[in-house]
Structure formats: C-alpha cells, structure tokens
XYZ file of C-alpha atoms in Angstrom:
252
model
C 60.704 98.964 153.717
C 60.737 100.381 150.202
C 57.442 100.162 148.396
C 57.542 98.652 144.890
C 55.753 100.750 142.345
C 54.028 99.263 139.375
C 55.135 100.415 135.936
C 52.629 102.581 134.127
C 50.498 100.656 131.718
C 52.264 100.109 128.412
C 55.733 101.089 129.574
C 56.967 97.512 129.417
C 56.440 97.546 125.637
C 57.684 101.085 125.048
C 61.354 100.182 124.522
C 60.533 97.789 121.702
C 58.527 100.454 119.928
C 60.923 103.341 120.600
C 64.129 101.516 119.671
C 63.852 99.778 116.326
C 66.446 98.336 113.984
C 68.324 100.982 111.985
C 68.937 100.789 108.245
C 72.535 101.984 108.485
C 72.968 101.959 104.729
C 70.178 104.505 104.331
C 71.467 106.715 107.137
C 75.246 106.642 106.690
C 77.244 109.055 104.561
C 80.988 109.599 104.192
C 82.582 112.964 104.955
C 85.588 114.451 103.168
C 85.063 112.451 99.997
C 88.220 111.747 97.982
C 87.560 110.785 94.365
C 89.657 107.969 92.976
C 89.032 106.190 89.696
C 90.192 102.736 88.678
C 89.423 101.771 85.089
C 90.547 98.795 83.038
C 91.056 99.826 79.418
C 90.054 96.972 77.092
C 92.117 95.710 74.156
C 95.415 96.997 75.550
C 97.722 94.030 74.895
C 99.226 95.340 71.647
C 99.462 98.872 73.029
C 101.286 97.675 76.137
C 103.747 95.669 74.061
C 104.556 98.753 71.980
C 104.895 100.880 75.116
C 107.256 98.327 76.657
C 109.498 98.351 73.593
C 109.553 102.153 73.374
C 110.218 102.703 77.083
C 112.941 100.073 77.406
C 114.664 101.460 74.303
C 114.674 104.908 75.913
C 116.053 103.416 79.109
C 118.937 101.794 77.239
C 119.763 105.119 75.592
C 119.584 107.201 78.800
C 121.463 106.200 81.924
C 120.754 109.517 83.665
C 117.214 108.683 84.721
C 118.161 106.778 87.854
C 117.049 108.343 91.121
C 115.832 111.600 89.597
C 112.354 111.715 91.163
C 110.996 109.471 93.907
C 112.552 106.249 92.701
C 115.017 104.273 94.785
C 116.777 102.324 92.081
C 115.075 101.641 88.797
C 114.754 104.225 86.044
C 112.478 107.176 85.332
C 112.434 109.013 82.025
C 113.432 112.647 81.909
C 111.394 115.444 80.378
C 107.746 115.046 79.423
C 106.906 111.622 78.045
C 103.800 113.097 76.412
C 106.084 114.882 73.933
C 107.453 111.588 72.589
C 106.285 111.112 68.986
C 105.391 107.410 69.102
C 101.665 106.722 68.451
C 101.395 104.449 71.515
C 102.400 107.370 73.747
C 99.671 109.514 72.232
C 97.111 106.807 72.994
C 98.056 107.010 76.685
C 97.721 110.805 76.519
C 94.218 110.501 75.050
C 93.242 108.013 77.728
C 94.406 110.366 80.478
C 92.476 113.240 78.912
C 89.329 111.122 78.611
C 89.454 110.121 82.269
C 90.164 113.595 83.649
C 87.635 115.406 81.465
C 85.079 112.757 82.452
C 85.750 113.376 86.145
C 85.503 117.132 85.676
C 82.161 116.725 83.962
C 80.957 114.544 86.828
C 81.890 116.954 89.631
C 80.608 120.131 87.952
C 77.197 121.355 89.151
C 74.356 120.413 86.854
C 73.335 124.007 86.179
C 73.457 124.132 82.377
C 76.603 126.271 82.343
C 79.403 125.557 79.876
C 82.915 125.896 81.285
C 86.220 125.560 79.479
C 89.186 123.752 80.981
C 92.715 123.107 79.799
C 94.709 120.153 81.071
C 98.464 120.524 81.398
C 99.921 117.024 81.599
C 103.409 116.044 82.707
C 104.231 112.362 82.226
C 107.171 110.014 82.647
C 107.962 106.320 82.498
C 108.723 104.413 85.686
C 110.754 101.195 85.332
C 111.394 98.908 88.326
C 113.317 95.678 88.636
C 114.024 93.437 91.606
C 114.567 95.521 94.757
C 113.483 98.867 93.271
C 110.757 101.005 94.853
C 109.402 104.549 95.188
C 109.623 106.425 98.479
C 106.585 108.092 100.054
C 105.847 111.337 98.222
C 103.197 113.640 96.785
C 102.989 115.357 93.399
C 103.118 119.140 93.978
C 101.665 121.651 91.508
C 99.108 119.214 90.127
C 95.438 118.558 90.856
C 95.204 114.889 89.937
C 97.694 112.153 89.273
C 96.957 109.326 86.870
C 99.040 106.175 86.582
C 98.788 103.774 83.652
C 100.058 100.234 84.148
C 102.020 98.752 81.255
C 103.629 95.651 82.776
C 103.526 94.152 86.296
C 106.697 92.114 85.823
C 106.672 88.754 87.600
C 106.325 89.560 91.316
C 107.232 86.946 93.896
C 103.852 85.729 95.164
C 105.327 84.905 98.564
C 106.150 88.591 99.178
C 103.124 90.705 100.233
C 102.611 94.020 98.421
C 105.497 93.401 95.976
C 105.539 96.375 93.597
C 102.119 97.637 94.672
C 101.129 101.288 94.868
C 99.784 102.242 98.305
C 97.948 105.462 99.164
C 98.528 106.692 102.712
C 95.521 107.796 104.777
C 95.911 111.600 105.152
C 93.989 111.612 108.446
C 96.977 111.354 110.734
C 95.139 110.006 113.767
C 92.610 107.831 111.966
C 94.453 104.626 112.764
C 95.046 105.365 116.462
C 91.881 103.503 117.482
C 90.428 101.189 114.870
C 88.384 98.020 114.669
C 90.628 95.468 113.014
C 89.637 93.535 109.904
C 86.927 95.890 108.664
C 86.569 97.956 105.514
C 87.903 100.901 107.538
C 91.096 99.028 108.381
C 92.156 98.032 104.871
C 95.309 99.411 103.219
C 94.645 101.325 100.010
C 96.611 99.145 97.594
C 96.409 99.253 93.801
C 97.051 96.055 91.864
C 99.432 96.151 88.896
C 97.159 95.036 86.076
C 98.263 95.825 82.499
C 95.851 98.301 80.952
C 94.577 99.634 84.277
C 94.467 103.399 84.772
C 94.212 104.760 88.315
C 93.460 108.399 89.201
C 93.947 109.947 92.644
C 94.418 113.474 94.064
C 98.005 114.663 93.725
C 98.140 115.781 97.359
C 97.761 112.194 98.583
C 100.921 110.694 100.039
C 101.726 107.444 98.287
C 104.527 104.975 97.729
C 105.405 101.925 95.657
C 106.438 98.921 97.722
C 109.730 97.253 96.769
C 109.339 95.088 93.701
C 110.538 91.586 94.502
C 110.577 89.215 91.578
C 111.797 88.860 88.029
C 111.064 90.728 84.843
C 110.341 94.431 84.718
C 107.545 96.507 86.222
C 106.576 99.443 83.975
C 104.095 102.215 84.685
C 103.417 105.679 83.265
C 102.567 108.299 85.931
C 100.917 111.537 84.812
C 100.533 114.786 86.730
C 97.528 116.804 85.584
C 97.185 120.523 86.272
C 93.713 121.888 85.490
C 93.281 125.496 84.373
C 89.872 127.030 83.794
C 89.551 129.576 80.982
C 93.004 131.005 80.318
C 93.011 134.699 81.217
C 96.086 135.990 79.409
C 97.400 135.542 75.858
C 100.680 134.266 77.305
C 98.866 131.324 78.846
C 97.127 130.273 75.629
C 100.048 128.465 74.025
C 99.529 124.760 73.444
C 102.383 122.416 74.244
C 102.221 118.648 73.593
C 101.024 118.140 77.156
C 97.891 120.301 76.965
C 94.289 119.657 75.978
C 91.302 122.026 76.115
C 87.627 121.101 76.245
C 84.346 122.857 77.087
C 82.246 120.849 79.543
C 78.808 120.910 81.114
C 78.159 119.218 84.458
C 76.191 115.982 84.519
C 75.760 115.921 88.299
C 75.517 112.774 90.377
C-alpha cells in the first residue's frame, strides 16, 4: 500500500504567490511595426468641391485614362497631377509634404543631427463609378503612399466594403490559425471620408473593393520617394513634384 506523504509546510499556498495576474498591457509589444497615418484635414469642404470640379473636367477632356494603372473601369489621370496649375492641387501637395516630413521627423533618432531630405511625389486622380474597383497591387519605386479622399460618392449601404481601400496582411501565414472576432482578426479597411489623408508603406499590397452605388468616388493617390541629401548635381533639379526640407528627429 502506497504511503501518502504530507506536503511540505507552505507548499499549498506557493502557487498563489508564484503565479499572479499579469498586466499584459505593460508586458506586450508588437514586432515588425508598420507605420500608417490617418488624419482628417479640417475645413476641407470648399477644397474638395474645387478638386471635384477640376478632376471631372480633366476626365471629360481625356478618355485615355481608363485602365492605365490598377483600375478596373473608372478613370485615372495621366502624368503627374502635382504639376497641374490649379491652387487646389497645390494644397493637396502641401498636405502630402506636411504629413511625410512629419513622419520622417518622428522616426529619426533624437540625436541632435540635422538631415536633409527631398520628396519626389507622383500623384494622380482616381475616379470610380458603380462597378469600378482597383485590383490588388503595390506601388513600386516609392517609400510611402498617401491617398487623399475627395468624395466618397453614395455607396450602397447594403453592400459591405463598397469602395473601401483594404490593406492586405503581408504575413502570408498569419491567418492560418486565428482567434475569430478579435483585434487580430480585423480587416484593415479605410473609410472614404472627404478630407481624410491616409499614409501607408508602398510595399503593402492593397486593393479598392468594387464601388456599388451612385455618384462618383474620387481620391488622389500619391507615391512618395524619399531621397536623403542629393549627391550629384544632376539629381538637384526641382520638378513640380519635389520638396526639400532639413529635419531633426523628435523621437518617440
């Protein structure tokens, strides 16, 4: 017959003392951080009306901008929209510059060093009507992409994701085993709000879901290439799509 042994004194309370509640918020961090910025520019109603008029006038005058980039149907302007002379276009350019230079300043080390960067911006107008969409794609030869929302159109509320931008998780196997209905299982969708500007890394696969509804959905995508301190005289020309600024890191 097996003899029962008494537990050493105090052992019965050891588990309560050795295993306490964990403050997960204090202990958790996220690896492979991907900066995205969503900012709602105030007082944009008049600007967006002017942009709508300018872009739709260009569309009427140019029937060649259909299916030239990632769009399936709809219209995308050719060339660099930043070079258009209208003042409303230049406001969008300044907003893009402000956002990107602000992000650069944030991610630079706070070491007191001044560094000079030039932004090379390539922009175009994206016009979608009922049934139009953008296929899954990336934006090669750029560091960040910035989209400015001019008009959401009138999407059919009964159709999920109508006309919404979605970023695709680059971790190919991340969704193989997942706990449903958590913050880790939420599609990365961007709402079409007039005046919103959304920045994301250009390498991120993304798409625009088919727009189902009436009216017209208008956005202005921008590809931003960042160059630090031009090295050669040939690279120091300034086209309408460039901006140069000296920055110092502000840290976290």
